[in-house]
Amino acid sequence: MRLTAGTPSRLGASWDGRGTNFALFSANAEKVELCLFDGQGRRELERVELPERTEDVWHGYLNDVSPGQLYGYRVHGPYHPEHGHRFNANKLLLDPYARRLAGRLVWSDAHFGYRAGSSREDLSFDRRDNARGMPKAVVVDETFNWGRREMRPNIAWEDTIIYEAHVRGLTQKRDDVPPGLRGTYGGLASPAMIDHLKRLGVTTIELLPIHGLIDDRALVERKLVNYWGYNTLAFFAPEARYALDNPLDAFRTTVARLHDAGIEVMLDVVYNHTAEGNHLGPTLSFRGIDNASYYWLKPDNRRFYDDFTGCGSSVNLAHPRVLQMVMDSLRYWVEVCHVDGFRFDLATTLARGPNGYDRNAAFLTAVRQDPVLATVKLVAEPWDLGMGGYQVGAFPSQWSEWNDRYRSAIRRYWSGEGSLIGEISSRMTASSDLFHHDNRATRAGINHITVHDGFTLADLFSYNEKHNEANGEDNRDGSSHNHSTNCGHEGPTDDAAIVALRRQLRKNQLACLMLAQGTPLVLAGDEVGNSQNGNNNAYCQDNEIGWVGWDNLGKEGEDLTDFIGHLTGLRRRFGQIRCQRWLDGRRADGSYGVLWLTPAAEEMKESDWKFPEGRFLSYVLGPMEQGQEPIFIVLNAAPEEIAFKLPKMTNYKSWHEVLNTTENPAATPDFAAGADMKAPPRSVLAFAGSA
């Protein structure tokens, strides 16, 4: 028989070498039809009603369907938005478990379940067929030859240095990447890029979303695209726009080559909302399959969505089948694609229950016990836009979290704000006030100065105001609170003093990032002074605004690649920076974890922390084990030179300068303990103790 019941045990389209099993969850559907298309996705060849329903999974097995077959679903059921149901069998729907997409979404009013423009969508059911403009799912063969050499690098958390990058933006303007590979998965693993990553000393590349996505209609009408990719429609399919041919194999080949180079691959994943938007959005997949199950709906009016994300809707992981989809997706990327970790966008939404964020939510509990996810890195963006959404420090011990408190404090400090040395001391020592609880380690905080969202490092010291006019939203989008400084001139300048100051401040920020305890994250392009011309929200700029500009690569003074390489080398040399144990002060036996010192090299008292407008901070991180060197760190954010003494420490007679961020650092001989020194204006210094 051609059509049999098949199995509900594996959702999606599963080819077994002889035929394909199709399974789709919908608790409220009345009938599910599988639609098979020709190789171009233009003509619907056949509709097959799935014959069985088991625990709300509709399923069937076709013994003549093989890899390459294009398909979609039509799901029958009630169209009652006021009750949360938005079924419309006139709309072809994408399989939530699609492993590959064929074609792009071509926008038209036919994609909406109601007559677009109607004031009441529940009164205007739309009967137009949208199949011609819909991407189709593709049956795939998941087998792949990883080769004998491929092994996950398994970088320890204490050694991890993350490099956040966009697949296209990283290599699109890189001349030493072959033209055919620029902007693709393959470009990430080109010899030139691997060599660059190794020079930097980073261990882990974190990719902005690569799950199958669509471009918002409003952006397309403005001739823009959803460049960053936070508009997911397919949680199992690598985005095809970054591949020359088969995106799944192209991505896995890239992972294998990066692993061969000892570099981990993390994915930024967006499970908090989908591309379907709010109640007036299109019906493309989840909304038409089972709206009431997949999304958080307003309990008092189920026509509308509970929107914790700012994107119109929120995915309901409190539902067991929706949770299953997310967990299946995560395991798929680990087991089938060998990724090494995930950064979860707006992670608070994933852990919401009826009463808000819940540290024991179903999602966090499922992750905690999962043996596959126990082997990878998990990073939360610990906030969303809902009530009680800011949860920095509140995730379980298995997780690390983006530490925006580090970003804010360190930006304010180097932009010239005083009276911050107390907070800076905490941010430079793993933010124990936020993360030192529940057996968490210092790696809990992901320190960052810049990320995709906001100013680049160069723009942070070139602009006082955002300049997002190219986005077509009258400069209303993007944050207006950037803690930036233009150093006396808005935008580019030929003033040598301003150029030098900006370069100095960039180096100071990078130095603090690598000398701080916690896990550092570097934004791609910051090493070469990449600018977005003051645009702090380049989410729609798939062009030279959003791409990394490599013009300064190799340019003396502007290319900080080797400077960062030196900093990552210091981080490897001084284990107390990477140590996963929390620091303490002076111990009974005279040893110490950290000593906070005045410019006179005396241990700081309460009054010293309250020094008016204080901008100078110095401290020693003591050896954590036998034979380890202490490191003395000096941060001078003052606009003037400040005199200080090198500390006198038991067993250490001299100090050797290992870092000086000034433009023309002096020679670096050994200095006697107790020697008088001067910290140049706006500088970071570091010294290693010598016996």
XYZ file of C-alpha atoms in Angstrom:
691
model
C 0.000 0.000 0.000
C 1.219 3.493 -0.835
C -0.286 5.195 2.249
C -0.169 3.649 5.693
C -0.611 4.925 9.217
C 3.053 5.453 9.957
C 4.103 6.614 13.413
C 3.574 9.679 15.611
C 6.884 9.140 17.409
C 8.972 11.535 15.317
C 7.470 14.826 14.219
C 8.262 16.276 10.816
C 9.142 14.412 7.625
C 11.402 11.419 8.330
C 12.867 9.410 5.445
C 13.952 5.882 6.394
C 15.523 4.732 3.126
C 12.293 3.326 1.711
C 9.681 6.007 2.278
C 8.808 9.039 4.381
C 6.784 9.365 7.565
C 4.923 12.645 8.063
C 3.747 13.743 11.512
C 2.269 17.077 12.612
C 0.989 18.164 16.019
C -2.343 19.989 16.269
C -4.615 19.646 19.270
C -7.545 21.603 17.789
C -7.507 20.651 14.089
C -10.309 18.659 12.479
C -8.356 17.384 9.464
C -4.784 17.664 8.148
C -3.848 17.432 4.470
C -0.309 16.884 3.208
C 0.335 18.771 -0.047
C 3.039 17.510 -2.432
C 4.603 19.906 -4.962
C 6.721 19.692 -8.074
C 10.466 20.328 -7.940
C 10.070 24.077 -8.442
C 7.386 24.400 -5.780
C 4.986 26.042 -8.226
C 2.423 23.315 -8.808
C 0.590 21.304 -6.193
C 0.614 17.738 -7.452
C -1.428 15.992 -4.814
C -3.199 16.297 -1.476
C -3.081 13.395 0.932
C -5.197 13.389 4.066
C -3.109 12.112 6.982
C -4.982 8.969 8.044
C -4.207 8.709 11.764
C -4.358 10.880 14.861
C -2.491 9.755 17.994
C -2.356 12.017 21.057
C -2.972 15.068 18.868
C -0.289 14.076 16.353
C -1.594 13.586 12.806
C 0.521 11.123 10.865
C 0.905 8.984 7.768
C 3.596 7.113 5.813
C 4.128 7.350 2.040
C 6.408 4.684 0.623
C 7.100 6.528 -2.648
C 8.287 9.852 -1.191
C 12.061 10.369 -1.039
C 14.547 13.168 -0.277
C 14.021 16.240 -2.420
C 10.234 16.108 -2.265
C 8.657 19.529 -1.616
C 5.629 19.667 0.654
C 3.407 21.745 2.936
C 0.222 21.325 4.973
C -3.366 22.516 4.897
C -4.994 22.272 8.303
C -8.773 22.303 8.730
C -10.504 23.577 11.831
C -12.559 26.453 13.252
C -11.821 30.059 12.394
C -12.862 31.795 15.605
C -10.202 34.358 16.574
C -12.172 35.357 19.641
C -11.643 31.802 20.924
C -8.000 31.694 19.816
C -8.554 29.532 16.705
C -7.327 30.769 13.311
C -7.520 27.707 11.053
C -7.777 28.410 7.333
C -7.236 25.466 4.971
C -6.875 27.869 2.035
C -3.416 28.704 3.392
C -0.465 26.439 2.732
C 1.490 26.076 5.981
C 5.138 25.347 6.594
C 5.988 22.280 8.677
C 7.437 23.500 12.015
C 9.923 20.612 11.757
C 11.045 21.414 8.198
C 14.743 20.541 7.781
C 15.169 22.531 4.592
C 13.239 25.269 2.804
C 12.781 25.681 -0.946
C 11.923 29.103 -2.302
C 11.376 32.440 -0.600
C 8.241 34.049 0.742
C 6.681 36.313 -1.887
C 4.505 38.773 -0.039
C 0.856 39.267 -0.963
C -2.449 39.728 0.870
C -3.165 36.040 0.238
C -0.874 35.105 3.153
C -3.345 36.543 5.658
C -6.121 34.407 7.107
C -8.489 37.380 6.946
C -9.086 40.038 4.337
C -6.139 42.365 4.830
C -7.248 45.847 5.765
C -10.395 44.703 7.512
C -11.042 46.256 10.909
C -12.277 42.939 12.369
C -10.288 39.953 11.176
C -12.832 37.519 12.613
C -15.513 38.843 10.259
C -13.516 38.648 7.035
C -12.327 35.089 6.398
C -9.962 35.019 3.394
C -10.381 32.176 0.869
C -7.432 32.941 -1.405
C -4.777 30.259 -1.885
C -1.302 31.485 -0.874
C 0.682 28.411 -1.996
C 2.405 30.030 -4.951
C 4.151 32.598 -2.746
C 5.031 30.265 0.126
C 8.387 28.584 0.750
C 8.015 24.799 0.808
C 9.518 22.271 3.178
C 11.853 19.677 1.667
C 12.260 16.038 2.665
C 15.965 15.554 3.455
C 18.466 12.784 3.939
C 20.274 13.729 7.152
C 23.285 11.446 6.669
C 26.613 13.260 6.481
C 30.233 12.159 6.437
C 31.894 14.034 9.285
C 35.216 12.322 8.651
C 37.606 10.859 11.164
C 39.223 14.123 12.241
C 36.135 16.061 13.293
C 35.914 16.380 17.067
C 34.197 18.990 19.160
C 36.822 21.278 20.722
C 35.106 21.117 24.155
C 36.638 24.406 25.286
C 36.408 24.722 29.063
C 34.248 27.620 30.220
C 37.207 29.271 31.940
C 39.111 29.331 28.636
C 36.194 30.524 26.511
C 36.408 33.789 24.554
C 33.362 34.418 22.353
C 33.347 36.257 19.019
C 29.868 37.371 17.902
C 29.448 37.540 14.118
C 26.903 37.567 11.318
C 27.371 34.916 8.632
C 27.082 37.313 5.714
C 28.416 40.434 7.380
C 31.656 38.876 8.583
C 33.111 37.992 5.176
C 31.136 39.995 2.596
C 33.883 42.651 2.386
C 36.859 40.439 3.163
C 39.216 40.514 0.152
C 41.210 37.453 1.227
C 38.105 35.232 1.208
C 37.328 33.725 -2.224
C 34.568 35.767 -3.908
C 32.231 32.779 -4.167
C 32.441 32.164 -0.426
C 31.978 35.710 0.819
C 28.817 36.072 2.871
C 28.253 32.310 3.111
C 28.681 29.527 5.641
C 31.793 28.487 3.736
C 33.340 31.914 4.180
C 33.351 31.455 7.960
C 35.726 28.513 7.619
C 37.927 29.932 4.871
C 41.666 29.825 5.663
C 41.824 33.616 5.984
C 39.011 33.760 8.547
C 40.328 30.847 10.570
C 43.765 32.479 10.653
C 42.185 35.750 11.788
C 40.236 34.075 14.590
C 43.375 32.289 15.757
C 45.347 35.569 15.787
C 42.671 37.113 17.970
C 42.821 34.195 20.361
C 39.051 33.696 20.414
C 37.813 30.170 21.017
C 34.148 30.299 20.071
C 32.283 31.967 17.227
C 28.682 32.861 18.042
C 26.533 33.299 14.944
C 23.544 35.592 14.733
C 20.382 33.597 13.886
C 20.705 31.125 11.020
C 17.329 29.397 11.463
C 15.081 29.728 8.414
C 13.630 33.246 8.401
C 11.503 35.629 6.385
C 11.821 39.333 5.667
C 9.056 41.472 7.162
C 6.655 42.887 4.618
C 7.218 46.435 5.868
C 10.966 46.048 5.328
C 10.570 44.572 1.851
C 8.368 47.509 0.889
C 11.196 49.826 2.024
C 13.645 47.739 -0.025
C 15.278 46.444 3.161
C 15.536 42.964 4.706
C 15.579 41.327 8.116
C 19.383 41.250 8.111
C 20.032 40.147 11.682
C 17.612 37.239 11.306
C 15.482 37.576 14.446
C 12.351 36.634 12.467
C 12.341 32.853 12.548
C 9.876 30.621 10.735
C 11.763 27.299 10.662
C 13.586 26.173 13.816
C 15.239 23.146 12.177
C 16.329 24.534 8.795
C 19.573 26.437 8.139
C 18.817 29.690 6.327
C 19.351 29.134 2.601
C 20.530 32.666 1.756
C 23.950 31.874 3.265
C 24.568 28.772 1.117
C 25.451 28.224 -2.521
C 23.632 24.895 -2.682
C 22.504 22.544 0.096
C 22.387 24.744 3.222
C 22.364 21.833 5.699
C 25.495 20.260 4.263
C 27.144 23.652 3.752
C 26.619 24.515 7.402
C 27.831 21.130 8.656
C 30.936 21.349 6.488
C 31.699 24.743 8.034
C 31.223 23.372 11.553
C 33.570 20.477 10.779
C 36.297 22.805 9.466
C 36.023 25.178 12.398
C 36.201 22.224 14.777
C 39.321 21.000 12.984
C 40.830 24.417 13.772
C 39.828 24.088 17.437
C 37.060 26.699 17.222
C 33.611 26.150 18.695
C 30.346 27.183 17.011
C 27.455 28.661 19.001
C 24.085 29.707 17.584
C 21.966 32.675 18.587
C 18.471 31.138 18.672
C 15.063 32.834 18.705
C 12.418 30.622 20.303
C 10.574 33.480 22.015
C 8.484 34.589 19.009
C 7.975 33.715 15.352
C 7.754 35.592 12.069
C 3.931 35.535 12.185
C 3.785 38.627 14.413
C 0.643 39.887 16.136
C -3.053 39.123 15.564
C -2.965 41.028 12.267
C 0.041 39.087 10.985
C 0.176 36.449 8.231
C -0.815 32.793 8.557
C 2.333 30.934 7.517
C 2.774 28.015 9.932
C 2.070 27.879 13.678
C -0.935 30.223 13.573
C -2.739 28.036 11.070
C -1.643 24.730 12.607
C -2.809 25.403 16.163
C -2.745 29.045 17.217
C -4.174 28.362 20.684
C -1.388 25.907 21.519
C 1.696 27.626 20.069
C 1.194 31.167 21.379
C 0.469 32.939 24.646
C -3.020 34.425 24.242
C -4.714 37.067 26.367
C -6.822 35.115 28.870
C -9.639 37.681 28.789
C -9.672 38.069 24.980
C -8.048 35.243 23.044
C -8.116 37.188 19.787
C -5.023 39.014 21.042
C -1.552 37.808 22.014
C 0.382 38.258 25.219
C 3.409 40.039 23.814
C 6.458 39.819 26.088
C 8.889 40.208 23.190
C 7.932 43.425 21.439
C 7.464 41.407 18.240
C 3.699 40.959 18.409
C 3.484 37.506 19.958
C 5.225 35.096 22.342
C 5.760 31.364 21.921
C 4.135 29.343 24.717
C 6.727 26.890 26.013
C 4.440 26.045 28.913
C 2.569 23.834 26.413
C 4.205 20.371 26.405
C 4.140 19.940 22.611
C 5.585 23.408 22.010
C 8.258 22.665 24.586
C 8.920 19.386 22.772
C 9.446 21.272 19.495
C 12.035 23.584 21.059
C 13.851 20.730 22.784
C 13.804 18.646 19.592
C 15.226 21.628 17.700
C 18.055 22.126 20.189
C 18.968 18.450 20.167
C 18.832 18.425 16.353
C 21.422 21.181 16.073
C 23.686 19.411 18.557
C 23.325 15.845 17.296
C 22.901 16.405 13.550
C 24.908 19.618 13.117
C 27.414 19.299 16.014
C 27.021 22.849 17.319
C 28.660 23.588 20.662
C 26.174 25.875 22.340
C 23.340 28.369 22.137
C 22.623 31.959 23.084
C 18.888 32.315 23.752
C 17.316 35.574 22.608
C 14.937 37.070 25.209
C 15.320 33.958 27.321
C 12.970 35.164 30.052
C 10.033 34.495 27.701
C 11.058 30.844 27.430
C 10.781 30.440 31.200
C 7.435 32.162 31.661
C 4.419 30.536 33.235
C 0.976 31.928 34.057
C 2.524 34.006 36.863
C 5.526 35.336 34.977
C 9.164 34.228 35.018
C 9.612 30.947 36.887
C 13.068 29.632 37.749
C 11.516 26.150 37.789
C 9.632 26.586 34.513
C 9.129 23.563 32.273
C 11.749 24.745 29.779
C 14.488 25.271 32.368
C 13.635 21.952 34.013
C 13.733 20.130 30.662
C 17.104 21.644 29.797
C 18.511 20.819 33.230
C 17.909 17.078 32.855
C 18.647 16.687 29.135
C 21.794 14.577 28.549
C 22.413 16.042 25.077
C 22.245 19.668 26.204
C 24.406 18.883 29.224
C 27.361 18.742 26.811
C 26.973 22.244 25.324
C 27.184 25.873 26.428
C 23.931 27.621 27.331
C 23.758 31.422 27.442
C 20.651 33.450 28.273
C 19.769 36.955 27.271
C 18.100 37.269 30.679
C 15.330 39.720 29.933
C 12.259 40.365 27.822
C 9.781 43.251 27.603
C 7.060 41.770 29.789
C 6.274 42.500 33.430
C 9.168 41.278 35.596
C 11.168 40.507 32.484
C 14.591 41.695 33.713
C 16.145 38.586 35.297
C 19.917 39.126 35.235
C 21.426 36.746 37.770
C 18.238 34.693 38.168
C 18.895 31.780 35.802
C 19.944 28.339 37.121
C 23.595 27.404 37.637
C 23.774 25.486 34.336
C 23.421 28.788 32.495
C 25.596 31.786 31.738
C 23.959 35.159 31.111
C 24.651 38.315 29.168
C 25.835 40.812 31.784
C 24.473 44.150 30.637
C 25.471 45.651 33.976
C 29.108 45.188 32.946
C 28.434 46.885 29.606
C 26.675 49.868 31.157
C 29.199 50.473 33.942
C 32.323 50.111 31.841
C 30.914 52.342 29.105
C 30.069 55.054 31.618
C 33.510 54.756 33.212
C 35.502 55.240 29.999
C 33.153 57.922 28.670
C 34.294 60.071 31.602
C 31.727 59.580 34.347
C 33.170 59.659 37.860
C 32.275 58.025 41.192
C 32.001 54.560 39.640
C 35.032 52.780 41.098
C 32.901 50.719 43.493
C 30.773 49.321 40.712
C 33.754 48.904 38.380
C 35.496 46.814 41.042
C 32.542 44.422 41.015
C 32.272 44.290 37.232
C 35.987 43.533 36.862
C 35.716 40.639 39.318
C 32.850 38.639 37.768
C 29.956 40.680 39.224
C 29.609 38.631 42.390
C 26.726 40.864 43.478
C 24.716 39.410 40.594
C 25.945 35.845 40.189
C 27.573 34.596 43.410
C 24.768 32.343 44.626
C 23.356 28.845 44.107
C 26.788 27.357 43.394
C 27.274 29.463 40.278
C 30.813 30.028 39.011
C 32.447 33.200 37.709
C 31.695 32.151 34.123
C 28.017 32.931 34.831
C 28.383 36.467 33.479
C 29.100 37.061 29.783
C 30.928 40.400 29.770
C 30.580 42.538 26.659
C 31.068 46.132 25.615
C 29.333 45.917 22.256
C 27.122 43.388 20.489
C 25.117 43.412 17.264
C 22.448 45.546 18.948
C 23.855 49.034 19.573
C 26.937 51.016 18.618
C 30.087 49.314 17.420
C 33.180 50.020 19.506
C 34.388 52.651 17.038
C 30.995 54.362 17.024
C 30.809 54.245 20.807
C 33.578 56.863 20.853
C 32.550 58.721 17.697
C 28.886 59.558 18.273
C 26.863 61.108 21.075
C 23.593 60.384 19.274
C 22.256 57.506 17.177
C 21.965 58.038 13.419
C 19.465 55.448 12.164
C 17.936 57.427 9.314
C 18.765 54.678 6.792
C 16.290 52.383 8.561
C 13.384 54.476 7.324
C 11.837 55.004 10.758
C 12.722 58.691 11.200
C 15.488 57.776 13.669
C 12.902 56.632 16.248
C 14.228 53.073 16.456
C 17.228 51.935 18.491
C 18.227 52.912 22.002
C 18.786 56.555 22.891
C 20.784 55.649 26.018
C 24.179 54.481 24.791
C 26.643 55.911 27.374
C 28.794 56.982 24.452
C 31.029 59.974 23.790
C 32.078 61.525 20.502
C 35.325 62.831 22.068
C 34.547 66.345 20.897
C 33.274 65.808 17.354
C 30.225 63.936 16.044
C 31.280 61.367 13.466
C 34.461 61.022 11.399
C 37.198 63.599 11.822
C 40.769 64.310 10.730
C 41.624 65.937 14.056
C 44.693 63.944 15.139
C 44.070 64.453 18.862
C 40.488 63.172 18.651
C 41.524 60.215 16.482
C 44.214 59.275 19.011
C 41.832 59.614 21.952
C 39.229 57.416 20.285
C 41.840 54.765 19.560
C 43.032 54.939 23.163
C 39.524 54.475 24.540
C 38.886 51.510 22.243
C 42.042 49.857 23.572
C 41.022 50.581 27.164
C 37.644 48.942 26.676
C 39.187 45.864 25.100
C 41.812 45.654 27.836
C 39.184 45.765 30.577
C 37.114 43.142 28.775
C 39.985 40.665 28.690
C 41.323 41.451 32.170
C 37.879 41.121 33.780
C 36.813 37.888 35.401
C 33.805 36.319 33.742
C 33.479 35.223 30.112
C 34.405 37.857 27.500
C 32.503 38.424 24.260
C 33.960 40.466 21.387
C 31.860 41.904 18.547
C 33.201 41.075 15.088
C 34.816 44.106 13.488
C 35.660 45.934 16.698
C 39.255 44.825 16.236
C 39.541 46.928 13.062
C 37.457 49.930 14.068
C 34.394 48.896 12.065
C 31.793 51.674 11.949
C 28.082 51.665 11.136
C 28.095 55.460 10.679
C 26.328 55.910 14.000
C 23.535 53.437 13.252
C 22.884 51.577 16.505
C 20.114 49.344 15.142
C 21.350 47.957 11.813
C 18.885 45.049 11.927
C 17.667 45.748 8.392
C 20.931 46.802 6.738
C 22.228 43.935 4.590
C 24.712 46.298 2.991
C 27.867 48.213 3.848
C 26.246 49.691 6.936
C 25.707 46.253 8.496
C 28.674 44.385 7.023
C 32.055 44.443 8.752
C 34.335 46.925 7.039
C 37.864 45.529 6.907
C 39.487 48.664 5.455
C 41.674 49.105 8.554
C 42.976 45.535 8.483
C 46.753 45.780 8.548
C 46.680 49.554 9.068
C 49.096 50.559 11.803
C 47.352 51.984 14.851
C 43.836 51.150 13.642
C 44.114 47.358 13.359
C 43.925 46.052 16.928
C 43.927 42.359 15.981
C 47.385 41.742 17.443
C 46.550 43.919 20.453
C 43.578 41.673 21.223
C 45.812 38.674 20.609
C 48.175 40.044 23.251
C 45.268 40.499 25.670
C 43.977 36.962 25.150
C 47.538 35.776 25.731
C 47.592 37.606 29.071
C 44.287 36.005 29.938
C 45.767 32.558 29.310
C 48.939 33.431 31.246
C 47.214 34.662 34.399
C 44.964 31.872 35.578
C 43.455 34.009 38.336
C 41.623 36.010 35.652
C 40.053 32.804 34.326
C 39.559 31.144 37.708
C 36.050 29.811 38.334
C 36.320 30.390 42.109
C 35.036 33.624 43.582
C 37.646 36.005 44.936
C 38.112 36.838 48.592
C 40.288 39.487 50.223
C 43.059 39.131 52.768
C 43.052 35.694 54.413
C 44.227 34.709 57.901
C 47.470 33.221 56.552
C 48.310 36.444 54.722
C 47.359 35.178 51.287
C 44.643 36.913 49.273
C 42.465 36.657 46.219
C 42.232 40.370 45.499
C 43.676 43.451 47.184
C 42.196 46.851 46.341
C 44.881 49.527 46.626
C 45.029 53.307 46.813
C 47.479 55.170 44.551
C 49.870 54.987 47.513
C 49.635 51.157 47.365
C 47.797 50.952 50.679
C 44.780 48.707 51.097
C 41.624 50.705 50.493
C 39.335 51.724 53.346
C 35.667 52.627 53.192
C 36.491 56.308 52.791
C 38.726 55.571 49.790
C 35.804 54.025 47.895
C 33.921 57.297 48.334
C 36.660 59.530 46.943
C 34.781 62.373 45.170
C 34.524 61.822 41.429
C 37.075 59.008 41.716
C 38.282 57.635 38.387
C 41.384 55.680 39.481
C 41.256 52.029 40.509
C 44.124 49.622 41.132
C 44.213 46.096 42.491
C 46.269 42.916 42.685
C 44.912 39.497 41.790
C 46.910 37.048 43.875
C 48.254 33.684 42.751
C 45.632 30.949 42.835
C 48.171 28.125 42.903
C 51.839 27.444 43.536
C 54.177 29.102 41.043
C 51.554 31.455 39.607
C 52.385 35.140 39.204
C 50.276 37.907 40.754
C 48.973 40.556 38.365
C 48.648 44.228 39.327
C 46.029 46.109 37.290
C 45.692 49.902 37.070
C 42.653 51.628 35.543
C 42.956 55.390 35.154
C 39.879 56.938 33.529
C 40.894 60.448 34.618
C 41.833 62.954 31.914
C 45.078 63.674 33.763
C 48.151 61.707 34.776
C 47.934 60.098 38.243
C 50.929 59.138 40.347
C 50.887 55.739 42.064
C 53.241 53.283 43.727
C 53.907 49.694 42.779
C 52.819 47.500 45.683
C 55.234 45.778 48.033
C 54.234 42.127 48.240
C 55.757 39.269 50.203
C 57.968 37.125 47.940
C 57.777 39.608 45.038
C 60.602 42.147 44.710
C 59.751 43.677 41.334
C 57.040 44.141 38.783
C 57.263 43.722 35.008
C 54.944 45.756 32.822
C 52.878 43.467 30.592
C 50.311 45.976 29.316
C 50.188 49.705 28.631
C 47.387 50.974 26.409
C 48.940 54.392 25.703
C 49.791 55.204 22.114
C 53.552 55.249 22.708
C 54.231 53.020 25.721
C 57.552 53.376 27.441
C 60.076 50.557 27.558
C 59.013 47.743 29.843
C 61.866 46.932 32.227
C 61.356 45.495 35.671
C 60.373 48.048 38.306
C 61.175 47.639 41.967
C 58.321 47.011 44.345
C 57.377 50.338 45.931
C 58.647 52.347 42.971
C 56.914 55.600 42.076
C 55.034 55.401 38.789
C 52.659 57.502 36.726
C 49.486 56.287 35.024
C 48.979 58.229 31.784
C 45.611 59.900 31.244
C 42.858 57.444 30.285
C 45.001 54.327 30.391
C 45.069 50.700 31.469
C 48.296 49.240 32.858
C 49.116 45.740 34.050
C 52.211 44.346 35.776
C 53.340 40.812 36.573
C 55.038 40.167 39.920
C 58.562 38.758 39.927
C 60.318 37.030 42.806
